Structures are given as C-alpha cells and as structure tokens.
PDB file of C-alpha atoms and ligand atoms in Angstrom:
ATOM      1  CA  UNK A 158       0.000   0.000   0.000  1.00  0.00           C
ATOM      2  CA  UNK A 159       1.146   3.227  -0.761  1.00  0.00           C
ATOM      3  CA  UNK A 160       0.409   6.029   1.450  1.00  0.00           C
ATOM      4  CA  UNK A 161       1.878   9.868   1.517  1.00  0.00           C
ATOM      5  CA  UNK A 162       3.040  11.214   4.583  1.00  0.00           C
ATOM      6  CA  UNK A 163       2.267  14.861   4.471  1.00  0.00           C
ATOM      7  CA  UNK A 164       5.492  15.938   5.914  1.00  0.00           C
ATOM      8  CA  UNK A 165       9.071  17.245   4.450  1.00  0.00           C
ATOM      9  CA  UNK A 166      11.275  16.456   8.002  1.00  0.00           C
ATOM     10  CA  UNK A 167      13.330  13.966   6.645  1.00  0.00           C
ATOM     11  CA  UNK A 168      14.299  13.153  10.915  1.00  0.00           C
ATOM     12  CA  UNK A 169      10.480  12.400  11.052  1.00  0.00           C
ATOM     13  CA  UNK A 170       9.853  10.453   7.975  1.00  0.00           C
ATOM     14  CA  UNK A 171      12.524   7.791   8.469  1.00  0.00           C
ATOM     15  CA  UNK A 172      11.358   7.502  12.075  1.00  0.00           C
ATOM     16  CA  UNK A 173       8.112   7.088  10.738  1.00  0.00           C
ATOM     17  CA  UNK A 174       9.014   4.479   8.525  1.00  0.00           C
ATOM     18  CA  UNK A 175      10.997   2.008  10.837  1.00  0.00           C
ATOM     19  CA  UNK A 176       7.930   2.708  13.135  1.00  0.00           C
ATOM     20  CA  UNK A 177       5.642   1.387  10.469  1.00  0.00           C
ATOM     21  CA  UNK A 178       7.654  -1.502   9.018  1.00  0.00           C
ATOM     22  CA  UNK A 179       8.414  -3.066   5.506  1.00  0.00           C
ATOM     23  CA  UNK A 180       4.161  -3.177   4.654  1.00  0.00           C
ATOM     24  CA  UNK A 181       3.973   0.110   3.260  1.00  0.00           C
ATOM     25  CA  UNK A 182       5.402   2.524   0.403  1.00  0.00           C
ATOM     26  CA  UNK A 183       5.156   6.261   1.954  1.00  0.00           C
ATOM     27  CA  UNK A 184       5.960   8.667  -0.159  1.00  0.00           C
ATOM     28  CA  UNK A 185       6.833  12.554   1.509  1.00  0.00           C
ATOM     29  CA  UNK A 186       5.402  15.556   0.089  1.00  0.00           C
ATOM     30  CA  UNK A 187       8.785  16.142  -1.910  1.00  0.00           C
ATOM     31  CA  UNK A 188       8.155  13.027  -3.235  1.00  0.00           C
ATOM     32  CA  UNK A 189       4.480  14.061  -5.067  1.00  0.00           C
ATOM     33  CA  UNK A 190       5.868  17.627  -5.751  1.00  0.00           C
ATOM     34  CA  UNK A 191       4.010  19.858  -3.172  1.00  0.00           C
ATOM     35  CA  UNK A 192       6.689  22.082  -2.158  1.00  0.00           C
ATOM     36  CA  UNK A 193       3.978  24.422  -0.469  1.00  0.00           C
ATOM     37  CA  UNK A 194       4.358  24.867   3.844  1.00  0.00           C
ATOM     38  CA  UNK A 195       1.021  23.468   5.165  1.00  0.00           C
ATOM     39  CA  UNK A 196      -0.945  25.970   7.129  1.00  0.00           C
ATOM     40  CA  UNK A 197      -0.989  24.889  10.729  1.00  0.00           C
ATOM     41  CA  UNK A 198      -3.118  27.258  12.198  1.00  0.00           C
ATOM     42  CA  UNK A 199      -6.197  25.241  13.824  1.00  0.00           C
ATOM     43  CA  UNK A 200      -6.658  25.630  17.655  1.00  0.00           C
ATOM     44  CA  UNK A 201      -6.266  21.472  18.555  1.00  0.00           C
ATOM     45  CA  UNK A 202      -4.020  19.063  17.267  1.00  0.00           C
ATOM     46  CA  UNK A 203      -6.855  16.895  16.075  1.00  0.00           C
ATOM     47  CA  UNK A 204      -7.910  20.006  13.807  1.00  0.00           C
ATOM     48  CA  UNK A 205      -4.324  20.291  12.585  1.00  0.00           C
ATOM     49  CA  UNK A 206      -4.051  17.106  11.832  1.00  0.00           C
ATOM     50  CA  UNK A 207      -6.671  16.722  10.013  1.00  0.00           C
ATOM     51  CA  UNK A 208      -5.754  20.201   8.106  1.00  0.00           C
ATOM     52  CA  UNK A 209      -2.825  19.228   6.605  1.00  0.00           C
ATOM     53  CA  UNK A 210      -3.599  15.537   5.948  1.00  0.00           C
ATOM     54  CA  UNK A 211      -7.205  17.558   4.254  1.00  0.00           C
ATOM     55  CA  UNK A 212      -5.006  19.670   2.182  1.00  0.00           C
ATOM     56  CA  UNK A 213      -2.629  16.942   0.510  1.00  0.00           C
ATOM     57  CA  UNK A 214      -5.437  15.001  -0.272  1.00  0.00           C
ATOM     58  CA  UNK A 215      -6.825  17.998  -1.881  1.00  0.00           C
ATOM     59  CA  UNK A 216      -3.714  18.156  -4.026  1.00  0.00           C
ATOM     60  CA  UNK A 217      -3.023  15.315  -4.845  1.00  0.00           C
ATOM     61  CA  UNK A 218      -6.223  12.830  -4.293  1.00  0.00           C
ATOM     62  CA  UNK A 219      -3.976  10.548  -3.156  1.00  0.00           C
ATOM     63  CA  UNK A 220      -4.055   8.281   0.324  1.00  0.00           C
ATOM     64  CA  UNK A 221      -2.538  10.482   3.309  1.00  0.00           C
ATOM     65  CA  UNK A 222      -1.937  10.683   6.638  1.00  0.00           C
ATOM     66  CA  UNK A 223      -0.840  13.753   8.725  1.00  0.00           C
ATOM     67  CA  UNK A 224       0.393  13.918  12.280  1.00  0.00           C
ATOM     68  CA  UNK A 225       0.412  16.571  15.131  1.00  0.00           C
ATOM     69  CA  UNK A 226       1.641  16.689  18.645  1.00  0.00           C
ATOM     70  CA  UNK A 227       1.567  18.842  21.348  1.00  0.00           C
ATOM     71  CA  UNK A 228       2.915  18.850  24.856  1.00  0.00           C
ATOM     72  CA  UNK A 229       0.029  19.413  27.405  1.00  0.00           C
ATOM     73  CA  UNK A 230       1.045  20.651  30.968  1.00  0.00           C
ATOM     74  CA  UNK A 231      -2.058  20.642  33.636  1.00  0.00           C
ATOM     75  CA  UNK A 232      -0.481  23.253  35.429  1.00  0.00           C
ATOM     76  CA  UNK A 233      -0.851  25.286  32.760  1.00  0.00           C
ATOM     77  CA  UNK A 234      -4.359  24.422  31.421  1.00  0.00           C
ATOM     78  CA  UNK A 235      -2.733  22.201  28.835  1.00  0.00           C
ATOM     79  CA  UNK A 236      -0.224  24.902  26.898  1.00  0.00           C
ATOM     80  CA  UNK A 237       1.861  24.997  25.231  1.00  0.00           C
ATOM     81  CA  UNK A 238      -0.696  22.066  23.318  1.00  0.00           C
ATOM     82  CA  UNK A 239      -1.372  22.808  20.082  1.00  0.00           C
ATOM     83  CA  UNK A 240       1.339  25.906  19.948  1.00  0.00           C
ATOM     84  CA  UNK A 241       3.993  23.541  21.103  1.00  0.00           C
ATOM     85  CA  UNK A 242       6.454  23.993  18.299  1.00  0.00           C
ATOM     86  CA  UNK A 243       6.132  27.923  18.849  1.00  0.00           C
ATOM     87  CA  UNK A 244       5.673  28.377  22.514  1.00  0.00           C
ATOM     88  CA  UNK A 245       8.014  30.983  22.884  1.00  0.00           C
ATOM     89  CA  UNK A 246       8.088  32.784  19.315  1.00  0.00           C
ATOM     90  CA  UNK A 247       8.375  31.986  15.692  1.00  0.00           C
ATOM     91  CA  UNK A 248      11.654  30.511  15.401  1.00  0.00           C
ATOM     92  CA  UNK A 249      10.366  27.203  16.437  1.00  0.00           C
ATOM     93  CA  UNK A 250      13.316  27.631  19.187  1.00  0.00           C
ATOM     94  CA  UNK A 251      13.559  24.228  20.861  1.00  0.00           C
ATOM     95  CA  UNK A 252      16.174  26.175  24.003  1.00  0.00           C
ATOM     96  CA  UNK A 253      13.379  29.162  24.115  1.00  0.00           C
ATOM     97  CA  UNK A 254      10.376  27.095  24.481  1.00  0.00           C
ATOM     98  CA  UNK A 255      11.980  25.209  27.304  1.00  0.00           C
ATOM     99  CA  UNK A 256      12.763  28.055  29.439  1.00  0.00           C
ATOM    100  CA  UNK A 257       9.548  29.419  28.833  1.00  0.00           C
ATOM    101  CA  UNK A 258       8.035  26.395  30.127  1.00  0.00           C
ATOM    102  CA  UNK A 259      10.240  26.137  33.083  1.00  0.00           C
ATOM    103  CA  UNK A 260       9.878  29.722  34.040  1.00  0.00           C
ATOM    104  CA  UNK A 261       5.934  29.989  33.689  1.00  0.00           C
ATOM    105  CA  UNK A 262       6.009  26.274  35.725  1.00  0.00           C
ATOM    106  CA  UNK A 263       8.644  28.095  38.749  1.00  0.00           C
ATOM    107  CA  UNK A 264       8.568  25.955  41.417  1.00  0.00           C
ATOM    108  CA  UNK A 265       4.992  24.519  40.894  1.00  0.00           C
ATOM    109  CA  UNK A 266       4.470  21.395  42.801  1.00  0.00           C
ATOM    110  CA  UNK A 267       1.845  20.296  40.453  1.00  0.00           C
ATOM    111  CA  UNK A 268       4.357  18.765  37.199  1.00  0.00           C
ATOM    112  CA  UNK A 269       1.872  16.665  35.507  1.00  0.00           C
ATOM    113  CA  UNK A 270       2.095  16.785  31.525  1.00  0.00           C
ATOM    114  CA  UNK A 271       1.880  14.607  28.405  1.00  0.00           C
ATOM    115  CA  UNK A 272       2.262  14.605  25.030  1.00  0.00           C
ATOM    116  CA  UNK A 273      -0.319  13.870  22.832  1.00  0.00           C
ATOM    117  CA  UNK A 274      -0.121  12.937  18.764  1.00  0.00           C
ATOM    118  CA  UNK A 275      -2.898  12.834  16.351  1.00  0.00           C
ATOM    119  CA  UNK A 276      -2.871  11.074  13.129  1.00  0.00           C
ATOM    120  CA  UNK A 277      -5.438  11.915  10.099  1.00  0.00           C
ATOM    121  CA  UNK A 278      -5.663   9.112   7.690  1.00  0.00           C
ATOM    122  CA  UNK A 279      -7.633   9.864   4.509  1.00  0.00           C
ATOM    123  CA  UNK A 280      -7.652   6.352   3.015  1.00  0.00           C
ATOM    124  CA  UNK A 281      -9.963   6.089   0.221  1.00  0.00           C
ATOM    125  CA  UNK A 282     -11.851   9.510   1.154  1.00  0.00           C
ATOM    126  CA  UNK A 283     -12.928   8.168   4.205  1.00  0.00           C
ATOM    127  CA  UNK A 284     -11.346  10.198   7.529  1.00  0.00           C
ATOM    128  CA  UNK A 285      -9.556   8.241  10.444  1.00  0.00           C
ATOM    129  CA  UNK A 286      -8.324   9.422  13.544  1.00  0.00           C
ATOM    130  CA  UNK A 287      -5.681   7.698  15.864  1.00  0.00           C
ATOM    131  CA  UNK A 288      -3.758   8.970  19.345  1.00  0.00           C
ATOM    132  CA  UNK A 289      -1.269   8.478  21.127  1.00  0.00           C
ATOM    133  CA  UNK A 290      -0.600   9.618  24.858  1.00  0.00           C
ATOM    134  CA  UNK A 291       2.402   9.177  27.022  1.00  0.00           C
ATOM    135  CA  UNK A 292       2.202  10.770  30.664  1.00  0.00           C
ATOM    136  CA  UNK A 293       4.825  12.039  32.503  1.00  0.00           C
ATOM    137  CA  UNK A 294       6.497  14.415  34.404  1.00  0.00           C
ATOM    138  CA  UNK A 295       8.651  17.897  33.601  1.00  0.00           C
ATOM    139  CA  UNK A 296      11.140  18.088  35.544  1.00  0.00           C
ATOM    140  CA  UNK A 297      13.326  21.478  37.325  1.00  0.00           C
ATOM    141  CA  UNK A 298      15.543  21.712  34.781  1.00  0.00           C
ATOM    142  CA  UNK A 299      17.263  19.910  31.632  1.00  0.00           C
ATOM    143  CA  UNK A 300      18.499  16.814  31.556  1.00  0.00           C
ATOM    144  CA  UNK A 301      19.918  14.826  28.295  1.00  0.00           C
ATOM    145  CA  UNK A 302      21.564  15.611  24.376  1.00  0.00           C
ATOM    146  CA  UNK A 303      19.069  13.145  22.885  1.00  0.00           C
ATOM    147  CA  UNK A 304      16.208  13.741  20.592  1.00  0.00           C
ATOM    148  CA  UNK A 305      14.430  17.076  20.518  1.00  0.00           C
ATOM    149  CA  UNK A 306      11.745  19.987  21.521  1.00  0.00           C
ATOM    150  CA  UNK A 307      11.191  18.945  24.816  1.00  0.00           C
ATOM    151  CA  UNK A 308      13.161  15.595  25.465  1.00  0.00           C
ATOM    152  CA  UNK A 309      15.061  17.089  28.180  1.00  0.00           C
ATOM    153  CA  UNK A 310      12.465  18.417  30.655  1.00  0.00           C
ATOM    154  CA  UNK A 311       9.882  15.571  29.894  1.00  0.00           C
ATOM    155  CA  UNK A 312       9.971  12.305  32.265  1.00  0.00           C
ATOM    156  CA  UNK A 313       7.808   9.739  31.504  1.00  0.00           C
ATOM    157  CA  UNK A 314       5.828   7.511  34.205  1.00  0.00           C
ATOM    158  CA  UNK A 315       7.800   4.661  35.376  1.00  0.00           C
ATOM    159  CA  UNK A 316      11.512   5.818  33.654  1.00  0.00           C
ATOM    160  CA  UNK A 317      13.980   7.468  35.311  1.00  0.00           C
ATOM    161  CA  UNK A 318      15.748   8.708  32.672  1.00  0.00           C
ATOM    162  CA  UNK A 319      14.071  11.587  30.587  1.00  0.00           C
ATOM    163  CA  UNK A 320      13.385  11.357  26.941  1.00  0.00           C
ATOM    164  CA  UNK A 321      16.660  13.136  25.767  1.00  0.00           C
ATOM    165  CA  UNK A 322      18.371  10.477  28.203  1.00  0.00           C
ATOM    166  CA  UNK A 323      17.039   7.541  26.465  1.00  0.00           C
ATOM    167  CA  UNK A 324      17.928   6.154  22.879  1.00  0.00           C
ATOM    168  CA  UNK A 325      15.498   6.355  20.306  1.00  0.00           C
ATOM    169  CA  UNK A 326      14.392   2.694  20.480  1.00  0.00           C
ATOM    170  CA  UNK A 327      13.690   3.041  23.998  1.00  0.00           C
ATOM    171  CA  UNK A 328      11.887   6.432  23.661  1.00  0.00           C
ATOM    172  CA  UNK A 329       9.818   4.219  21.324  1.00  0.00           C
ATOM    173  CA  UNK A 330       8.846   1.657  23.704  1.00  0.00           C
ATOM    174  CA  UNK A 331       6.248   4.325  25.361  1.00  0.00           C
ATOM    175  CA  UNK A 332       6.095   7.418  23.310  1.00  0.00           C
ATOM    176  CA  UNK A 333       2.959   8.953  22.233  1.00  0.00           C
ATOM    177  CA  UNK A 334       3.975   8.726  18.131  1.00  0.00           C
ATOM    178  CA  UNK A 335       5.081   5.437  18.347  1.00  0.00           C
ATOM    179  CA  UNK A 336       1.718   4.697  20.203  1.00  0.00           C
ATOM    180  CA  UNK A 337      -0.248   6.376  17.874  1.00  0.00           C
ATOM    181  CA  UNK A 338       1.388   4.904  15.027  1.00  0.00           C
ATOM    182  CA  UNK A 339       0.741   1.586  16.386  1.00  0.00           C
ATOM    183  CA  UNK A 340      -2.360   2.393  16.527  1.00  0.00           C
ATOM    184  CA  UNK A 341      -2.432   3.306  12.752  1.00  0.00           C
ATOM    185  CA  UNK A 342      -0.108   0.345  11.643  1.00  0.00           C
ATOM    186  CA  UNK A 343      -2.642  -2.139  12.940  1.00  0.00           C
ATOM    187  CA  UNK A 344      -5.656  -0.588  11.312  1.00  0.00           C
ATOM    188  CA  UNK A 345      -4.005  -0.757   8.135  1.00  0.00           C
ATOM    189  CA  UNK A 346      -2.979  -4.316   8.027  1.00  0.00           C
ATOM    190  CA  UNK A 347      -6.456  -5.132   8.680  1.00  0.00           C
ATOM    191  CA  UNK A 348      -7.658  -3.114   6.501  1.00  0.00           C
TER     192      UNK A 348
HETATM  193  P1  IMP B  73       4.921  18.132  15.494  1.00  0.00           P
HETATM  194  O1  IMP B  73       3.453  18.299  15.380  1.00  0.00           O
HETATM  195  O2  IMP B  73       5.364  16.699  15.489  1.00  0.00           O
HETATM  196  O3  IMP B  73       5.670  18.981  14.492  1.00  0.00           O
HETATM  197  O4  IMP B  73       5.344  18.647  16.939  1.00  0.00           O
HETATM  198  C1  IMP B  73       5.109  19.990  17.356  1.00  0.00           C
HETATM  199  C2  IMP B  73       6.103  20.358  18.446  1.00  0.00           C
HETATM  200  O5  IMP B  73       5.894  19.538  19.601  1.00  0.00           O
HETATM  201  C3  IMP B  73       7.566  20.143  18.064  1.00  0.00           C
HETATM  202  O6  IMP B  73       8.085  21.273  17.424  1.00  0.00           O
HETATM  203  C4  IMP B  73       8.211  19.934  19.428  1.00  0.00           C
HETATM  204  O7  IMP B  73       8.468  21.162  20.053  1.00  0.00           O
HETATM  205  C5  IMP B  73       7.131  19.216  20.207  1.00  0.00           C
HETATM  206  N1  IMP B  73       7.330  17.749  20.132  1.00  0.00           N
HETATM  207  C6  IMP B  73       6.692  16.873  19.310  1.00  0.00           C
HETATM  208  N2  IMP B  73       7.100  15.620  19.526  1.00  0.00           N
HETATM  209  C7  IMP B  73       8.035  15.702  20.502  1.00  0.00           C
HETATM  210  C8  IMP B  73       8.840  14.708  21.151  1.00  0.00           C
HETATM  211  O8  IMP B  73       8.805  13.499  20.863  1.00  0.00           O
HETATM  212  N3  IMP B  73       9.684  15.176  22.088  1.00  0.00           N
HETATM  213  C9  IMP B  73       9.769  16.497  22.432  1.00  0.00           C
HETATM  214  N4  IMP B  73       9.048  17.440  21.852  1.00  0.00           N
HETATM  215  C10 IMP B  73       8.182  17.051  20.886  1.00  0.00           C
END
C-alpha cells in the first residue's frame, strides 16, 4: 500500500518508517511535488491534523496521513498544546520554548504533563483518527543531548531517565507517536 506522509522532516519520515515496518510505500510531500508549507493554524491538534492531511489530499487525491503533537502541561491548562512547536516565538526555538516552560512552571508542585499525537488518515476519502498519549512528568531543569523539543524536561511515568536520556528505540517503547502509530499500523494491516 502506498500512502503519503504529508510531511518534508526527513528526521520524522525515516522515524516514521521504521515505526511502520516493511508493509507500506510512503511517499513525503517532496516526493508528489508539493513544495507548499502546510498551514498549521487550527486551535487542537486533532484540527491540525486533520488540516494538513485535508489539504494533501486535496492536491493530490492521493491516500494520506498527517500527524500533530503537542505537549500538554495541567499546570498550565494544557499549553503549550497545540502551539507547542512555537511556545516561545516563531523561530520554532527548541532552548526558548523550554525556558519558557520552566519559568511559567517556577517551582509549581503540580508537574503533571503529556504529550499527545494525532494522526489523520484519509484512506480512500474516508477520515480516520488515531492517538497516542504518554504521561509524565517535567522536571526542574534539563536533563539529556538526545532527541528534541522537549526531550530534556519531559519524564515519563515509570523511567527514570528523561526522553533526551534515552535512545530512540527506547523512547519508542512508550512514546505517544510510536503509540499512535501503532495504533495506525494495525488498522491498516487489517484493513
Ligand atoms: P509536530 O506536530 O510533530 O511537528 O510537533 C510539534 C512540536 O511539539 C515540536 O516542534 C516539538 O516542540 C514538540 N514535540 C513533538 N514531539 C516531541 C517529542 O517526541 N519530544 C519532544 N518534543 C516534541
């Protein structure tokens, strides 16, 4: 089956595509010639999701699925969310958006966060959704080199490393995107 992943992060689509296996041909936008940025400008990550996966399929008609995550704090009635990759301004500034967390969090006792990922799948014009949660903790201050945004403030239930601590394969093991793209590798072998 081929399937377009309406993405151009090369980091993200070869992650993607040891997460989903041998079973399918995905094909990036650079791949099907839509060199356009992808408006991401809906208030929840579901919306977003299904946004951009809505606009390749537009495009392109072909089968698509788009993906969006956000990191939810409950101290912070669930920011940075949906604005995640922008917290703290539009450089997408991984460094910034930590310190902005930590500061607005100061020494709140209350830590509790997760990060959530939506998949849209248009497969055949019919609309899918699939998520993945992992909850965890953000801790005082950084901790880790690994992986990115916010890898080195997040620690997830049970581990007592942080995500920019672990490898990938074990960040896989409980993340929210792999669990969400389990989620969407299963429905699409039975499909
Ligand atoms: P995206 O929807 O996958 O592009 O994610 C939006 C933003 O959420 C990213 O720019 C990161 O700041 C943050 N983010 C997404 N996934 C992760 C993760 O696995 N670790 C840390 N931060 C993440």
């Amino acid at each position: 089956m081929t399937l377009v992943f309406a993405s151009n992060n090369e980091h993200k689509i070869r992650e993607i595509k040891s997460l989903l296996g041998d079973s399918f041909t995905l094909l990036s936008l650079h791949d099907i010639n839509i060199r356009e940025d992808i408006p991401e400008e809906e208030p929840q990550i579901e919306a977003n999701a299904i946004a951009k996966a809505r606009f390749v399929f537009n495009a392109s008609g072909m089968n698509v699925f788009a993906d969006d995550t956000g990191l939810e704090i409950v101290a912070l009635n669930g920011l940075p969310g949906v604005h995640s990759a922008r917290f703290a301004g539009e450089k997408k500034d991984s460094s910034a958006n930590i310190e902005k967390v930590l500061a607005l969090l100061g020494d709140t006792e209350n830590r509790e966060a997760r990060f959530r990922t939506v998949i849209a799948l248009i497969l055949e014009k019919k609309e899918y959704l699939f998520e993945g949660i992992v909850n965890g903790t953000i801790i005082h201050g950084k901790r880790g080199t690994e992986g990115f945004g916010y890898d080195p403030i997040f620690r997830p239930y049970g581990k007592i490393r942080t995500f920019a601590e672990m490898e990938l394969t074990e960040k896989n093991t409980v993340s929210h995107r792999a669990r969400a793209f389990e989620k969407l590798k299963e429905f699409l072998l039975q499909y």
